[in-house]
């Protein structure tokens, strides 16, 4: 009966703690830091559990907040009602060593592909409470399971306060990075036929060979029913057959490249079919001009919104654009440069699929800004062309 009641996820969290430590240049100290954390989709992970964070500075009365389970869609609200407090305690100063803030009573859960904002704040008077850095890269930290993105610093002694400690101006600063450590564990998915594609190539090959052997009458496995083989595979960890996160990431990237090429070919075929139906009787302005799409090259590429561009835009950073569209009703609040209005939501790159930190155009694997943007011209251009073709097809179909 056990073979008929296979579990879908492990009932344990890995005991060896995974520690994500950021760089530490001590560029700034102030009252708080807010930053997004994303759970990656490379490995067959059911969820990630953040059990503690560690910071240093003058500390004092500290609180840790996390965004509620909502669809952030690339924006993190600065409104307190969208956050949940998961930690509160007063700590003595610790300027040299990180002080651990234990979240085991209210751990932070992240599903694959999910992003949550984490906000650490101190009400201690002065400007030395929490150490943080200037943004250096598009990713503060990146490993096989999570990505920590640059965030926003807070210079108000009041939690989610809109007035800085000197009484005027903006209380938030964009382009800042969390400094410290995050300890987390992962609960893995268990193999089932429906989750086979979430596992690595070696694991899938072993599953296929096992069932091929079972189909041969001379093999001892032929005496076992399918459910028994399902149960055997269900009890195997994803890495028992030497699959690695690096190899699985490479495989996923190649699959996305193939899918993008197929989409482009399908778009071209649809265009050709639409033109054939019309018999070229009504020329479509801006449809084609020497292989380029008119009306696209003249606009800013960053303005193109592509649902299928999440694989190629993972290293573009948009966190410094959050103050570009200031609401008119917030004009009374001080905002310039990295200083942003407290009414402005923090905009992060929600299409950042951190499992592919580099791509076929040879981007810098480190995720640096130069590597992230240096090869970006061709990819958005292709995305823009595909978007324009879709728009044309929709126009022709009406």
Short mmCIF file of C-alpha atoms in Angstrom, two decimals:
data_model
loop_
_atom_site.label_atom_id
_atom_site.label_comp_id
_atom_site.label_asym_id
_atom_site.label_seq_id
_atom_site.Cartn_x
_atom_site.Cartn_y
_atom_site.Cartn_z
CA UNK A 1 0.00 0.00 0.00
CA UNK A 2 2.92 2.33 0.63
CA UNK A 3 3.72 2.31 -3.08
CA UNK A 4 0.23 3.63 -3.76
CA UNK A 5 0.60 6.49 -1.27
CA UNK A 6 3.77 8.15 -2.44
CA UNK A 7 4.71 11.44 -0.81
CA UNK A 8 5.13 14.51 -2.99
CA UNK A 9 7.67 16.32 -0.80
CA UNK A 10 10.23 15.40 1.82
CA UNK A 11 9.08 15.46 5.42
CA UNK A 12 12.37 16.91 6.59
CA UNK A 13 14.47 20.04 6.13
CA UNK A 14 18.13 19.53 5.33
CA UNK A 15 20.09 19.51 8.56
CA UNK A 16 23.27 21.03 7.17
CA UNK A 17 22.47 24.73 7.26
CA UNK A 18 22.97 26.64 4.03
CA UNK A 19 24.57 29.99 4.80
CA UNK A 20 24.29 32.81 2.28
CA UNK A 21 26.80 35.52 3.17
CA UNK A 22 26.97 38.80 1.30
CA UNK A 23 29.90 41.09 0.66
CA UNK A 24 30.67 43.60 3.42
CA UNK A 25 32.27 46.93 2.51
CA UNK A 26 30.53 48.91 5.28
CA UNK A 27 29.58 51.70 2.91
CA UNK A 28 26.80 52.99 5.17
CA UNK A 29 25.07 52.58 8.51
CA UNK A 30 21.54 53.69 9.31
CA UNK A 31 18.15 52.57 10.61
CA UNK A 32 17.10 49.81 8.25
CA UNK A 33 17.44 47.88 5.02
CA UNK A 34 14.77 46.30 2.79
CA UNK A 35 15.62 43.77 0.08
CA UNK A 36 13.92 41.08 -2.07
CA UNK A 37 14.79 37.38 -1.76
CA UNK A 38 13.86 34.96 -4.52
CA UNK A 39 13.65 31.17 -4.42
CA UNK A 40 15.12 29.74 -7.61
CA UNK A 41 13.66 27.00 -9.77
CA UNK A 42 16.78 25.07 -10.77
CA UNK A 43 16.57 22.20 -8.29
CA UNK A 44 13.46 20.13 -7.46
CA UNK A 45 12.75 22.18 -4.33
CA UNK A 46 9.29 22.27 -2.80
CA UNK A 47 10.10 25.28 -0.61
CA UNK A 48 12.93 27.11 1.11
CA UNK A 49 12.78 28.03 4.80
CA UNK A 50 14.75 31.05 6.02
CA UNK A 51 15.43 30.36 9.70
CA UNK A 52 17.63 33.34 10.60
CA UNK A 53 19.28 36.50 9.36
CA UNK A 54 22.38 38.15 10.77
CA UNK A 55 23.38 41.82 10.76
CA UNK A 56 25.85 44.05 12.57
CA UNK A 57 25.98 47.63 13.81
CA UNK A 58 24.73 49.46 16.88
CA UNK A 59 21.57 47.32 16.59
CA UNK A 60 19.23 48.13 19.52
CA UNK A 61 15.45 47.38 19.26
CA UNK A 62 15.28 45.33 16.07
CA UNK A 63 12.29 44.09 14.11
CA UNK A 64 12.17 41.91 11.01
CA UNK A 65 9.27 42.13 8.57
CA UNK A 66 8.32 40.07 5.52
CA UNK A 67 5.85 40.77 2.75
CA UNK A 68 2.58 38.91 2.95
CA UNK A 69 1.74 36.09 0.54
CA UNK A 70 0.69 38.26 -2.36
CA UNK A 71 1.58 38.49 -6.02
CA UNK A 72 4.22 41.21 -5.86
CA UNK A 73 4.48 41.47 -9.67
CA UNK A 74 7.78 43.30 -9.49
CA UNK A 75 6.80 45.85 -6.83
CA UNK A 76 7.16 45.86 -3.06
CA UNK A 77 4.84 48.25 -1.29
CA UNK A 78 6.19 50.52 1.43
CA UNK A 79 2.81 50.40 3.19
CA UNK A 80 2.93 48.62 6.55
CA UNK A 81 -0.36 46.80 5.91
CA UNK A 82 1.38 44.67 3.26
CA UNK A 83 3.97 43.38 5.73
CA UNK A 84 4.04 40.91 8.62
CA UNK A 85 6.36 41.23 11.61
CA UNK A 86 8.23 37.98 12.26
CA UNK A 87 10.83 39.09 14.82
CA UNK A 88 11.24 41.65 17.58
CA UNK A 89 14.04 41.85 20.14
CA UNK A 90 16.56 44.32 21.55
CA UNK A 91 20.23 43.54 20.94
CA UNK A 92 23.44 45.07 22.28
CA UNK A 93 25.85 46.69 19.80
CA UNK A 94 27.88 44.34 17.62
CA UNK A 95 30.03 46.36 15.24
CA UNK A 96 32.55 43.67 14.30
CA UNK A 97 30.61 40.41 14.31
CA UNK A 98 27.23 39.52 12.83
CA UNK A 99 24.42 39.13 15.33
CA UNK A 100 21.98 36.36 14.48
CA UNK A 101 18.27 37.12 14.54
CA UNK A 102 16.54 33.79 15.09
CA UNK A 103 13.37 33.46 13.00
CA UNK A 104 12.63 29.84 13.93
CA UNK A 105 9.41 30.88 15.68
CA UNK A 106 8.20 32.58 12.47
CA UNK A 107 10.34 31.29 9.61
CA UNK A 108 10.07 32.72 6.12
CA UNK A 109 8.77 30.25 3.51
CA UNK A 110 9.54 30.67 -0.19
CA UNK A 111 8.16 28.56 -3.02
CA UNK A 112 10.18 28.12 -6.25
CA UNK A 113 9.91 31.29 -8.31
CA UNK A 114 8.44 33.27 -5.41
CA UNK A 115 9.88 36.59 -4.25
CA UNK A 116 9.42 38.08 -0.80
CA UNK A 117 10.62 41.35 0.61
CA UNK A 118 12.57 41.30 3.89
CA UNK A 119 12.80 44.47 5.97
CA UNK A 120 15.13 44.79 8.97
CA UNK A 121 14.74 47.92 11.08
CA UNK A 122 16.04 49.41 14.32
CA UNK A 123 14.40 52.18 16.33
CA UNK A 124 17.70 53.06 18.02
CA UNK A 125 18.45 56.76 17.81
CA UNK A 126 21.34 57.77 15.61
CA UNK A 127 22.69 56.58 12.29
CA UNK A 128 24.75 53.50 13.25
CA UNK A 129 22.07 50.87 13.83
CA UNK A 130 22.50 48.60 10.76
CA UNK A 131 25.37 48.28 8.29
CA UNK A 132 24.58 48.11 4.57
CA UNK A 133 26.35 48.76 1.26
CA UNK A 134 25.93 50.63 -1.97
CA UNK A 135 24.67 48.52 -4.85
CA UNK A 136 27.55 46.98 -6.78
CA UNK A 137 25.93 44.21 -8.84
CA UNK A 138 22.49 43.27 -10.09
CA UNK A 139 22.49 40.49 -7.49
CA UNK A 140 23.73 40.84 -3.93
CA UNK A 141 24.03 37.07 -3.55
CA UNK A 142 23.30 34.19 -5.91
CA UNK A 143 23.53 30.45 -5.28
CA UNK A 144 21.75 27.33 -6.48
CA UNK A 145 18.64 27.94 -4.35
CA UNK A 146 18.12 31.64 -3.60
CA UNK A 147 18.97 35.06 -4.99
CA UNK A 148 19.25 38.17 -2.84
CA UNK A 149 18.59 41.33 -4.87
CA UNK A 150 19.60 44.93 -4.12
CA UNK A 151 17.06 46.86 -2.11
CA UNK A 152 16.32 50.10 -0.35
CA UNK A 153 17.79 51.62 2.83
CA UNK A 154 15.71 53.35 5.48
CA UNK A 155 16.89 56.45 7.38
CA UNK A 156 13.91 56.88 9.70
CA UNK A 157 13.84 55.74 13.31
CA UNK A 158 10.17 54.90 12.89
CA UNK A 159 9.19 51.58 11.29
CA UNK A 160 8.05 52.34 7.72
CA UNK A 161 8.41 56.01 8.62
CA UNK A 162 8.33 58.62 5.86
CA UNK A 163 10.37 61.29 7.67
CA UNK A 164 14.14 60.84 8.17
CA UNK A 165 15.87 61.46 11.47
CA UNK A 166 16.79 65.05 10.54
CA UNK A 167 13.14 65.93 10.00
CA UNK A 168 12.95 66.74 6.29
CA UNK A 169 13.42 65.02 2.94
CA UNK A 170 13.00 61.40 1.94
CA UNK A 171 13.41 58.47 4.32
CA UNK A 172 14.30 55.88 1.67
CA UNK A 173 17.43 55.33 -0.44
CA UNK A 174 17.47 53.12 -3.52
CA UNK A 175 20.46 51.17 -4.84
CA UNK A 176 21.52 49.72 -1.49
CA UNK A 177 22.51 46.17 -0.57
CA UNK A 178 21.93 43.98 2.45
CA UNK A 179 25.07 43.19 4.45
CA UNK A 180 25.00 40.05 6.56
CA UNK A 181 24.07 36.39 6.46
CA UNK A 182 20.91 34.41 5.74
CA UNK A 183 20.59 30.84 6.98
CA UNK A 184 18.06 28.64 5.24
CA UNK A 185 17.12 25.06 4.56
CA UNK A 186 15.29 23.40 1.68
CA UNK A 187 12.49 20.87 1.53
CA UNK A 188 12.90 18.87 -1.68
CA UNK A 189 10.27 17.44 -3.94
CA UNK A 190 10.12 13.67 -4.19
CA UNK A 191 10.01 11.95 -7.55
CA UNK A 192 6.63 11.21 -9.06
CA UNK A 193 5.68 10.74 -12.71
CA UNK A 194 4.18 14.24 -12.76
CA UNK A 195 7.43 15.82 -11.50
CA UNK A 196 9.87 13.82 -13.62
CA UNK A 197 10.95 16.84 -15.67
CA UNK A 198 11.94 18.72 -12.49
CA UNK A 199 14.81 16.29 -11.95
CA UNK A 200 18.19 16.20 -13.62
CA UNK A 201 19.15 14.37 -16.79
CA UNK A 202 20.95 11.54 -14.94
CA UNK A 203 17.95 10.90 -12.72
CA UNK A 204 15.53 10.86 -15.64
CA UNK A 205 17.84 8.51 -17.55
CA UNK A 206 17.98 6.12 -14.58
CA UNK A 207 14.18 6.14 -14.32
CA UNK A 208 13.86 5.39 -18.03
CA UNK A 209 16.43 2.57 -17.91
CA UNK A 210 14.74 1.07 -14.86
CA UNK A 211 11.42 0.81 -16.67
CA UNK A 212 13.10 -0.47 -19.83
CA UNK A 213 14.61 -3.29 -17.76
CA UNK A 214 11.25 -4.02 -16.17
CA UNK A 215 9.73 -4.56 -19.62
CA UNK A 216 12.22 -7.36 -20.41
CA UNK A 217 10.97 -10.77 -19.22
CA UNK A 218 14.49 -12.03 -18.47
CA UNK A 219 15.16 -9.13 -16.04
CA UNK A 220 14.40 -9.64 -12.31
CA UNK A 221 12.73 -6.21 -12.30
CA UNK A 222 10.02 -7.61 -14.57
CA UNK A 223 8.49 -9.27 -11.51
CA UNK A 224 7.81 -5.87 -9.95
CA UNK A 225 4.73 -3.82 -10.80
CA UNK A 226 5.03 -0.20 -11.90
CA UNK A 227 3.98 1.08 -8.48
CA UNK A 228 6.98 -0.58 -6.83
CA UNK A 229 9.36 1.13 -9.24
CA UNK A 230 7.56 4.41 -8.64
CA UNK A 231 8.11 3.93 -4.91
CA UNK A 232 11.82 3.17 -5.36
CA UNK A 233 12.33 6.33 -7.37
CA UNK A 234 10.19 8.30 -4.94
CA UNK A 235 12.60 7.43 -2.10
CA UNK A 236 15.70 8.58 -4.00
CA UNK A 237 17.15 12.05 -3.49
CA UNK A 238 17.50 14.24 -6.55
CA UNK A 239 21.34 14.19 -6.36
CA UNK A 240 21.95 10.49 -5.79
CA UNK A 241 22.80 10.06 -9.48
CA UNK A 242 25.35 12.88 -9.58
CA UNK A 243 23.12 15.57 -11.02
CA UNK A 244 24.42 19.04 -10.13
CA UNK A 245 22.76 22.42 -10.03
CA UNK A 246 25.20 23.73 -12.64
CA UNK A 247 24.32 20.98 -15.12
CA UNK A 248 20.61 21.36 -14.47
CA UNK A 249 20.82 25.11 -15.00
CA UNK A 250 22.64 24.59 -18.31
CA UNK A 251 19.98 22.12 -19.43
CA UNK A 252 17.15 24.49 -18.53
CA UNK A 253 18.83 27.37 -20.36
CA UNK A 254 19.21 25.28 -23.50
CA UNK A 255 15.54 24.26 -23.32
CA UNK A 256 14.55 27.93 -23.09
CA UNK A 257 16.72 28.82 -26.07
CA UNK A 258 15.03 26.11 -28.13
CA UNK A 259 11.62 27.37 -27.03
CA UNK A 260 12.48 30.96 -27.98
CA UNK A 261 13.63 29.87 -31.42
CA UNK A 262 10.40 27.93 -31.86
CA UNK A 263 8.37 30.99 -30.87
CA UNK A 264 10.20 33.16 -33.38
CA UNK A 265 9.67 30.57 -36.11
CA UNK A 266 5.98 30.29 -35.21
CA UNK A 267 5.64 34.08 -35.31
CA UNK A 268 7.30 34.23 -38.74
CA UNK A 269 5.09 31.42 -40.03
CA UNK A 270 1.98 33.16 -38.70
CA UNK A 271 3.04 36.41 -40.38
CA UNK A 272 3.63 34.67 -43.68
CA UNK A 273 0.26 32.91 -43.44
CA UNK A 274 -1.54 36.17 -42.64
CA UNK A 275 0.14 37.94 -45.56
CA UNK A 276 -0.74 35.07 -47.86
CA UNK A 277 -4.39 35.25 -46.83
CA UNK A 278 -4.52 38.94 -47.54
CA UNK A 279 -2.67 38.48 -50.78
CA UNK A 280 -0.61 41.53 -49.94
CA UNK A 281 -3.63 43.58 -50.95
CA UNK A 282 -3.43 45.78 -47.88
CA UNK A 283 0.13 46.61 -46.89
CA UNK A 284 0.63 46.64 -43.16
CA UNK A 285 2.56 49.72 -42.24
CA UNK A 286 5.57 48.97 -40.10
CA UNK A 287 5.29 45.21 -40.62
CA UNK A 288 8.59 44.58 -42.37
CA UNK A 289 11.35 46.75 -43.74
CA UNK A 290 14.52 44.98 -44.68
CA UNK A 291 14.24 42.51 -41.80
CA UNK A 292 13.55 45.22 -39.22
CA UNK A 293 10.31 46.12 -37.60
CA UNK A 294 9.36 49.75 -38.04
CA UNK A 295 8.01 51.53 -35.02
CA UNK A 296 10.17 49.44 -32.69
CA UNK A 297 13.69 50.71 -33.31
CA UNK A 298 12.60 54.26 -32.55
CA UNK A 299 11.33 53.44 -29.06
CA UNK A 300 13.20 52.63 -25.92
CA UNK A 301 13.82 48.89 -25.79
CA UNK A 302 13.25 48.83 -22.04
CA UNK A 303 9.66 49.93 -22.63
CA UNK A 304 8.82 46.60 -24.28
CA UNK A 305 6.89 44.31 -21.95
CA UNK A 306 7.43 40.67 -22.88
CA UNK A 307 5.90 37.80 -20.96
CA UNK A 308 8.38 35.35 -22.45
CA UNK A 309 11.50 37.45 -21.90
CA UNK A 310 12.06 36.38 -18.31
CA UNK A 311 14.87 34.06 -19.34
CA UNK A 312 16.99 36.68 -21.04
CA UNK A 313 16.41 39.70 -18.84
CA UNK A 314 17.46 38.09 -15.60
CA UNK A 315 20.51 40.29 -15.08
CA UNK A 316 18.90 43.62 -15.93
CA UNK A 317 18.33 45.69 -12.84
CA UNK A 318 15.33 47.95 -12.49
CA UNK A 319 15.63 48.83 -8.85
CA UNK A 320 17.09 52.23 -9.63
CA UNK A 321 14.08 53.15 -11.76
CA UNK A 322 11.55 53.14 -8.93
CA UNK A 323 11.62 56.93 -8.57
CA UNK A 324 11.36 57.70 -12.29
CA UNK A 325 7.57 57.93 -12.33
CA UNK A 326 6.91 60.02 -9.22
CA UNK A 327 3.22 60.40 -8.46
CA UNK A 328 2.02 63.95 -8.75
CA UNK A 329 0.36 63.75 -5.34
CA UNK A 330 3.73 62.94 -3.79
CA UNK A 331 5.45 66.04 -5.13
CA UNK A 332 5.59 67.49 -1.64
CA UNK A 333 7.98 64.75 -0.63
CA UNK A 334 11.67 65.20 -1.22
CA UNK A 335 13.00 62.95 -3.99
CA UNK A 336 16.14 63.07 -6.11
CA UNK A 337 18.77 60.57 -7.18
CA UNK A 338 18.66 57.60 -4.84
CA UNK A 339 16.36 59.49 -2.48
CA UNK A 340 12.82 58.28 -3.13
CA UNK A 341 9.37 59.09 -1.84
CA UNK A 342 7.96 56.80 0.81
CA UNK A 343 4.83 56.54 -1.35
CA UNK A 344 6.73 54.90 -4.18
CA UNK A 345 6.72 51.11 -4.22
CA UNK A 346 10.13 49.52 -4.57
CA UNK A 347 10.50 48.14 -8.09
CA UNK A 348 12.69 45.09 -8.53
CA UNK A 349 13.32 42.88 -11.53
CA UNK A 350 10.45 40.42 -11.04
CA UNK A 351 11.37 38.67 -14.29
CA UNK A 352 14.80 37.93 -12.90
CA UNK A 353 15.17 34.20 -13.22
CA UNK A 354 18.36 33.88 -11.30
CA UNK A 355 18.94 30.31 -12.37
CA UNK A 356 20.45 31.62 -15.61
CA UNK A 357 22.94 34.24 -14.62
CA UNK A 358 24.60 34.16 -18.04
CA UNK A 359 23.36 33.39 -21.51
CA UNK A 360 24.39 32.58 -25.05
CA UNK A 361 25.61 36.10 -25.66
CA UNK A 362 28.48 35.62 -23.23
CA UNK A 363 27.43 37.71 -20.28
CA UNK A 364 29.63 37.94 -17.23
CA UNK A 365 28.81 34.97 -14.97
CA UNK A 366 29.41 37.11 -11.91
CA UNK A 367 26.26 39.08 -12.60
CA UNK A 368 28.08 42.41 -12.72
CA UNK A 369 26.37 45.41 -14.24
CA UNK A 370 28.77 45.56 -17.17
CA UNK A 371 28.26 41.88 -17.98
CA UNK A 372 24.52 42.19 -17.50
CA UNK A 373 24.07 45.10 -19.86
CA UNK A 374 26.93 44.64 -22.29
CA UNK A 375 25.18 41.99 -24.38
CA UNK A 376 21.67 43.24 -23.82
CA UNK A 377 21.15 45.01 -27.14
CA UNK A 378 20.38 41.95 -29.27
CA UNK A 379 18.06 40.21 -26.85
CA UNK A 380 15.62 43.09 -26.22
CA UNK A 381 15.67 43.82 -29.95
CA UNK A 382 14.55 40.27 -30.72
CA UNK A 383 11.93 40.50 -27.98
CA UNK A 384 10.73 43.81 -29.42
CA UNK A 385 10.47 42.32 -32.90
CA UNK A 386 8.48 39.38 -31.58
CA UNK A 387 6.18 41.73 -29.66
CA UNK A 388 5.63 43.84 -32.76
CA UNK A 389 4.81 40.77 -34.82
CA UNK A 390 2.26 39.67 -32.26
CA UNK A 391 0.67 43.11 -32.33
CA UNK A 392 0.45 42.95 -36.12
CA UNK A 393 -1.11 39.48 -35.97
CA UNK A 394 -3.73 40.68 -33.53
CA UNK A 395 -4.48 43.61 -35.85
CA UNK A 396 -4.85 41.28 -38.85
CA UNK A 397 -7.14 38.90 -36.98
CA UNK A 398 -9.68 41.61 -36.14
#
